[in-house]
């Protein structure tokens, strides 16, 4: 039997409740017509793809009820006082768990015309909108969580956002002090945007795996592709960075996102990366 549950904001000991019984809330995600991509922060999903996290029950941010045998009889009905305090919905469907984050914009209280056997005016009813596609699905038999956006599900799975960490202020400052970077007087760590802080976190890991020879080749590679966008001083071996846009091009270079097509000999920037 398919049932719908919620996590309510407020109660700490027992925050999960049943809200609808014997109902299938979402259309089944057909894995035969979509591809699962192991999560990588620098990959942009195609429309028919989902990120995946395998062995999810072993991860520290896995919800406790996903680790044990689930029994819907252990969950009380949602009290009316919590109707407007729903954090997220999850629907148990054919053994899998479908999740949707609930935001204030999904609550509707408008006068509507209900078109059933006859047209009727309805007003004063609170409605909670259910999206066509769930934000995440836990595939029980595969022990795998699939999702579209990490930022969307981070409030449901506490700690999962560590998969795409943002560089700390200290890490940003240390990166900007790298020997191959020369900053203008106006541009400092506090000016670095959030997207670039995330790219810096990736770049730090990449640089830690490079020896001096690879670093030298990296600078040549970046200069070959970005000579029109970045200023490189041959004498000092430094790229001049005076703004967030220039820093972005440098970070793309560290991650080797620039390439030349084999047959057209066209220089391009890879907007997304997936390991083969």
Tab-separated table of C-alpha atoms in Angstrom, residues 1-269:
chain	number	residue	atom	x	y	z
A	1	UNK	CA	0.000	0.000	0.000
A	2	UNK	CA	1.324	3.428	-0.990
A	3	UNK	CA	1.165	6.128	1.691
A	4	UNK	CA	2.218	9.764	2.014
A	5	UNK	CA	4.152	11.131	4.983
A	6	UNK	CA	5.632	14.461	6.051
A	7	UNK	CA	8.284	15.859	8.300
A	8	UNK	CA	6.809	18.646	10.432
A	9	UNK	CA	8.708	21.622	11.797
A	10	UNK	CA	8.417	21.702	15.567
A	11	UNK	CA	8.319	18.272	17.204
A	12	UNK	CA	11.793	16.873	17.784
A	13	UNK	CA	11.242	13.365	19.116
A	14	UNK	CA	8.665	12.314	16.516
A	15	UNK	CA	8.730	14.789	13.601
A	16	UNK	CA	7.379	12.346	10.996
A	17	UNK	CA	3.643	11.855	10.402
A	18	UNK	CA	1.307	10.164	7.968
A	19	UNK	CA	-0.830	12.579	5.944
A	20	UNK	CA	-2.545	10.466	3.250
A	21	UNK	CA	-3.195	6.717	3.146
A	22	UNK	CA	-3.499	4.402	0.160
A	23	UNK	CA	-2.476	6.946	-2.475
A	24	UNK	CA	0.336	7.130	-5.041
A	25	UNK	CA	1.534	10.743	-5.032
A	26	UNK	CA	4.146	10.817	-7.819
A	27	UNK	CA	4.447	9.127	-11.175
A	28	UNK	CA	7.020	6.353	-11.043
A	29	UNK	CA	10.491	7.362	-12.197
A	30	UNK	CA	11.203	5.068	-15.148
A	31	UNK	CA	14.877	4.163	-14.893
A	32	UNK	CA	14.804	2.539	-18.330
A	33	UNK	CA	14.475	5.914	-20.068
A	34	UNK	CA	16.798	8.001	-17.905
A	35	UNK	CA	20.475	7.822	-17.025
A	36	UNK	CA	21.995	7.881	-13.549
A	37	UNK	CA	25.172	9.913	-13.138
A	38	UNK	CA	27.335	9.458	-10.016
A	39	UNK	CA	27.255	12.845	-8.304
A	40	UNK	CA	30.000	15.252	-9.342
A	41	UNK	CA	29.785	18.972	-8.474
A	42	UNK	CA	31.180	20.068	-11.846
A	43	UNK	CA	28.639	18.133	-13.918
A	44	UNK	CA	25.493	19.737	-15.348
A	45	UNK	CA	22.724	17.203	-15.800
A	46	UNK	CA	20.943	16.543	-19.066
A	47	UNK	CA	17.162	16.744	-18.883
A	48	UNK	CA	16.758	12.951	-18.815
A	49	UNK	CA	19.452	12.362	-16.175
A	50	UNK	CA	19.591	12.108	-12.385
A	51	UNK	CA	22.511	12.337	-10.006
A	52	UNK	CA	22.994	9.190	-7.932
A	53	UNK	CA	24.590	8.332	-4.593
A	54	UNK	CA	25.157	4.611	-4.103
A	55	UNK	CA	25.327	2.808	-0.747
A	56	UNK	CA	23.266	5.670	0.605
A	57	UNK	CA	22.264	3.940	3.845
A	58	UNK	CA	25.929	3.917	4.889
A	59	UNK	CA	26.260	7.687	4.587
A	60	UNK	CA	25.984	9.886	7.670
A	61	UNK	CA	23.315	12.125	6.129
A	62	UNK	CA	20.970	9.216	5.333
A	63	UNK	CA	17.643	9.562	7.154
A	64	UNK	CA	17.197	7.043	9.953
A	65	UNK	CA	13.925	5.578	8.655
A	66	UNK	CA	15.638	4.639	5.372
A	67	UNK	CA	18.098	2.421	7.225
A	68	UNK	CA	15.500	0.259	8.980
A	69	UNK	CA	12.466	-1.706	7.890
A	70	UNK	CA	9.704	0.855	7.366
A	71	UNK	CA	6.291	0.249	8.949
A	72	UNK	CA	3.617	2.870	8.224
A	73	UNK	CA	1.635	1.757	11.287
A	74	UNK	CA	4.279	3.397	13.483
A	75	UNK	CA	3.349	6.881	12.236
A	76	UNK	CA	0.532	9.024	13.631
A	77	UNK	CA	-1.741	11.179	11.503
A	78	UNK	CA	-0.498	14.746	11.024
A	79	UNK	CA	-2.224	17.085	13.534
A	80	UNK	CA	-3.950	20.089	11.988
A	81	UNK	CA	-1.711	22.483	13.928
A	82	UNK	CA	1.223	21.314	11.784
A	83	UNK	CA	-0.505	21.666	8.395
A	84	UNK	CA	1.355	24.920	7.702
A	85	UNK	CA	4.623	23.659	9.192
A	86	UNK	CA	5.618	20.930	6.757
A	87	UNK	CA	9.338	20.745	5.966
A	88	UNK	CA	9.096	18.059	3.303
A	89	UNK	CA	6.854	15.318	1.971
A	90	UNK	CA	7.878	11.747	1.309
A	91	UNK	CA	5.749	9.138	-0.393
A	92	UNK	CA	6.312	5.400	-0.022
A	93	UNK	CA	5.548	3.937	-3.444
A	94	UNK	CA	6.156	0.289	-4.365
A	95	UNK	CA	8.906	0.118	-1.771
A	96	UNK	CA	10.727	3.286	-2.888
A	97	UNK	CA	10.660	6.706	-1.195
A	98	UNK	CA	9.819	9.846	-3.204
A	99	UNK	CA	10.744	13.199	-1.636
A	100	UNK	CA	9.608	16.784	-2.196
A	101	UNK	CA	10.859	19.832	-0.350
A	102	UNK	CA	8.070	22.144	0.848
A	103	UNK	CA	8.544	25.905	0.596
A	104	UNK	CA	6.075	28.725	1.446
A	105	UNK	CA	5.403	29.318	-2.261
A	106	UNK	CA	3.848	25.840	-2.529
A	107	UNK	CA	1.054	26.764	-0.120
A	108	UNK	CA	-1.946	28.222	-1.950
A	109	UNK	CA	-5.047	29.855	-0.520
A	110	UNK	CA	-7.036	31.243	-3.419
A	111	UNK	CA	-10.582	31.249	-4.701
A	112	UNK	CA	-10.825	28.669	-7.488
A	113	UNK	CA	-13.375	27.066	-9.792
A	114	UNK	CA	-13.307	23.299	-9.343
A	115	UNK	CA	-14.196	21.562	-12.611
A	116	UNK	CA	-15.547	18.121	-11.740
A	117	UNK	CA	-18.958	16.713	-12.646
A	118	UNK	CA	-20.063	20.318	-12.297
A	119	UNK	CA	-18.335	23.652	-11.803
A	120	UNK	CA	-18.080	24.775	-8.188
A	121	UNK	CA	-16.524	27.792	-6.498
A	122	UNK	CA	-14.053	26.873	-3.767
A	123	UNK	CA	-12.541	29.416	-1.411
A	124	UNK	CA	-10.780	29.502	1.915
A	125	UNK	CA	-9.116	26.119	1.464
A	126	UNK	CA	-5.403	25.760	2.024
A	127	UNK	CA	-3.720	23.751	-0.700
A	128	UNK	CA	-0.234	22.323	-0.943
A	129	UNK	CA	1.075	22.011	-4.487
A	130	UNK	CA	2.741	18.737	-5.461
A	131	UNK	CA	5.354	19.047	-8.184
A	132	UNK	CA	5.218	16.809	-11.220
A	133	UNK	CA	8.724	15.479	-10.579
A	134	UNK	CA	10.009	14.627	-7.080
A	135	UNK	CA	13.141	16.304	-5.770
A	136	UNK	CA	14.706	12.970	-4.824
A	137	UNK	CA	13.960	9.254	-4.854
A	138	UNK	CA	15.484	6.607	-2.610
A	139	UNK	CA	15.640	3.320	-4.522
A	140	UNK	CA	15.441	0.819	-1.694
A	141	UNK	CA	16.637	-2.336	-3.440
A	142	UNK	CA	19.564	-0.467	-5.001
A	143	UNK	CA	20.335	1.467	-1.784
A	144	UNK	CA	20.725	4.525	-4.011
A	145	UNK	CA	19.462	8.096	-3.746
A	146	UNK	CA	18.783	9.893	-7.022
A	147	UNK	CA	18.156	13.634	-7.319
A	148	UNK	CA	18.363	16.604	-9.667
A	149	UNK	CA	19.779	19.382	-7.483
A	150	UNK	CA	21.961	19.043	-4.397
A	151	UNK	CA	21.012	22.495	-3.092
A	152	UNK	CA	17.297	21.613	-3.284
A	153	UNK	CA	17.604	18.469	-1.162
A	154	UNK	CA	20.203	19.747	1.329
A	155	UNK	CA	17.539	20.801	3.851
A	156	UNK	CA	15.997	17.315	3.762
A	157	UNK	CA	19.260	15.406	4.140
A	158	UNK	CA	21.240	17.319	6.738
A	159	UNK	CA	24.957	17.326	5.904
A	160	UNK	CA	24.648	16.230	2.286
A	161	UNK	CA	25.829	19.648	1.112
A	162	UNK	CA	29.364	18.683	2.176
A	163	UNK	CA	29.525	16.896	-1.187
A	164	UNK	CA	29.811	20.321	-2.791
A	165	UNK	CA	31.681	22.323	-0.256
A	166	UNK	CA	32.491	25.994	-0.476
A	167	UNK	CA	36.045	27.107	0.250
A	168	UNK	CA	36.442	28.848	3.602
A	169	UNK	CA	37.696	32.419	3.841
A	170	UNK	CA	41.105	31.100	4.880
A	171	UNK	CA	41.211	28.658	1.944
A	172	UNK	CA	40.246	31.438	-0.472
A	173	UNK	CA	43.032	33.664	0.849
A	174	UNK	CA	45.564	30.836	0.634
A	175	UNK	CA	44.540	30.105	-2.947
A	176	UNK	CA	44.802	33.752	-3.990
A	177	UNK	CA	48.322	33.751	-2.519
A	178	UNK	CA	49.437	31.005	-4.928
A	179	UNK	CA	52.700	31.861	-6.694
A	180	UNK	CA	51.027	31.954	-10.129
A	181	UNK	CA	48.424	34.585	-9.094
A	182	UNK	CA	48.992	38.333	-8.978
A	183	UNK	CA	46.066	40.295	-7.531
A	184	UNK	CA	45.193	43.873	-8.312
A	185	UNK	CA	44.935	46.170	-5.296
A	186	UNK	CA	41.131	46.298	-5.504
A	187	UNK	CA	40.427	42.561	-5.664
A	188	UNK	CA	40.603	40.596	-2.416
A	189	UNK	CA	39.275	37.385	-0.872
A	190	UNK	CA	36.152	39.161	0.368
A	191	UNK	CA	35.255	40.001	-3.254
A	192	UNK	CA	35.206	36.370	-4.416
A	193	UNK	CA	31.700	35.225	-5.380
A	194	UNK	CA	30.011	32.126	-3.996
A	195	UNK	CA	30.268	30.174	-7.302
A	196	UNK	CA	34.004	30.881	-7.444
A	197	UNK	CA	34.424	29.821	-3.811
A	198	UNK	CA	32.983	26.458	-4.765
A	199	UNK	CA	35.293	26.276	-7.783
A	200	UNK	CA	38.252	27.136	-5.540
A	201	UNK	CA	37.403	24.177	-3.289
A	202	UNK	CA	37.681	21.906	-6.339
A	203	UNK	CA	40.821	23.645	-7.601
A	204	UNK	CA	42.608	23.187	-4.270
A	205	UNK	CA	42.113	19.420	-4.493
A	206	UNK	CA	43.334	19.421	-8.102
A	207	UNK	CA	46.463	21.450	-7.319
A	208	UNK	CA	47.333	19.197	-4.390
A	209	UNK	CA	47.699	16.321	-6.848
A	210	UNK	CA	50.084	18.223	-9.165
A	211	UNK	CA	53.873	18.277	-9.042
A	212	UNK	CA	55.932	21.293	-10.129
A	213	UNK	CA	56.210	20.095	-13.734
A	214	UNK	CA	52.447	19.654	-14.030
A	215	UNK	CA	51.865	23.094	-12.540
A	216	UNK	CA	54.180	24.648	-15.111
A	217	UNK	CA	52.403	22.850	-17.936
A	218	UNK	CA	49.080	23.965	-16.477
A	219	UNK	CA	50.076	27.636	-16.723
A	220	UNK	CA	51.089	27.180	-20.365
A	221	UNK	CA	47.820	25.400	-21.106
A	222	UNK	CA	45.713	28.157	-19.514
A	223	UNK	CA	47.638	30.901	-21.302
A	224	UNK	CA	47.204	29.132	-24.657
A	225	UNK	CA	43.429	29.209	-24.289
A	226	UNK	CA	42.891	32.411	-22.290
A	227	UNK	CA	45.456	34.847	-23.670
A	228	UNK	CA	42.611	37.124	-24.755
A	229	UNK	CA	40.906	37.021	-21.368
A	230	UNK	CA	43.778	36.734	-18.865
A	231	UNK	CA	47.035	38.670	-18.680
A	232	UNK	CA	50.067	36.442	-18.132
A	233	UNK	CA	53.496	37.798	-17.172
A	234	UNK	CA	56.198	35.511	-18.569
A	235	UNK	CA	58.866	36.944	-16.274
A	236	UNK	CA	56.968	36.393	-13.028
A	237	UNK	CA	54.939	33.410	-14.225
A	238	UNK	CA	51.761	35.007	-12.860
A	239	UNK	CA	48.241	35.597	-14.098
A	240	UNK	CA	46.895	39.031	-13.228
A	241	UNK	CA	43.520	38.731	-11.523
A	242	UNK	CA	41.509	41.906	-11.052
A	243	UNK	CA	37.954	40.568	-10.891
A	244	UNK	CA	35.665	37.596	-10.440
A	245	UNK	CA	35.344	36.901	-14.172
A	246	UNK	CA	39.102	36.565	-14.622
A	247	UNK	CA	39.298	34.303	-11.583
A	248	UNK	CA	36.598	32.090	-13.102
A	249	UNK	CA	38.594	31.623	-16.322
A	250	UNK	CA	41.669	30.718	-14.290
A	251	UNK	CA	39.721	28.174	-12.234
A	252	UNK	CA	38.272	26.619	-15.390
A	253	UNK	CA	41.831	26.200	-16.616
A	254	UNK	CA	42.978	24.458	-13.446
A	255	UNK	CA	40.143	21.964	-13.952
A	256	UNK	CA	41.200	21.510	-17.631
A	257	UNK	CA	37.876	22.585	-19.054
A	258	UNK	CA	39.401	24.046	-22.210
A	259	UNK	CA	39.775	21.779	-25.220
A	260	UNK	CA	40.105	21.788	-29.014
A	261	UNK	CA	37.797	19.739	-31.223
A	262	UNK	CA	39.595	16.993	-33.128
A	263	UNK	CA	38.071	17.563	-36.561
A	264	UNK	CA	36.990	21.194	-36.570
A	265	UNK	CA	40.042	22.388	-34.606
A	266	UNK	CA	37.755	24.718	-32.668
A	267	UNK	CA	38.662	25.879	-29.177
A	268	UNK	CA	35.886	25.317	-26.661
A	269	UNK	CA	35.009	25.496	-22.969
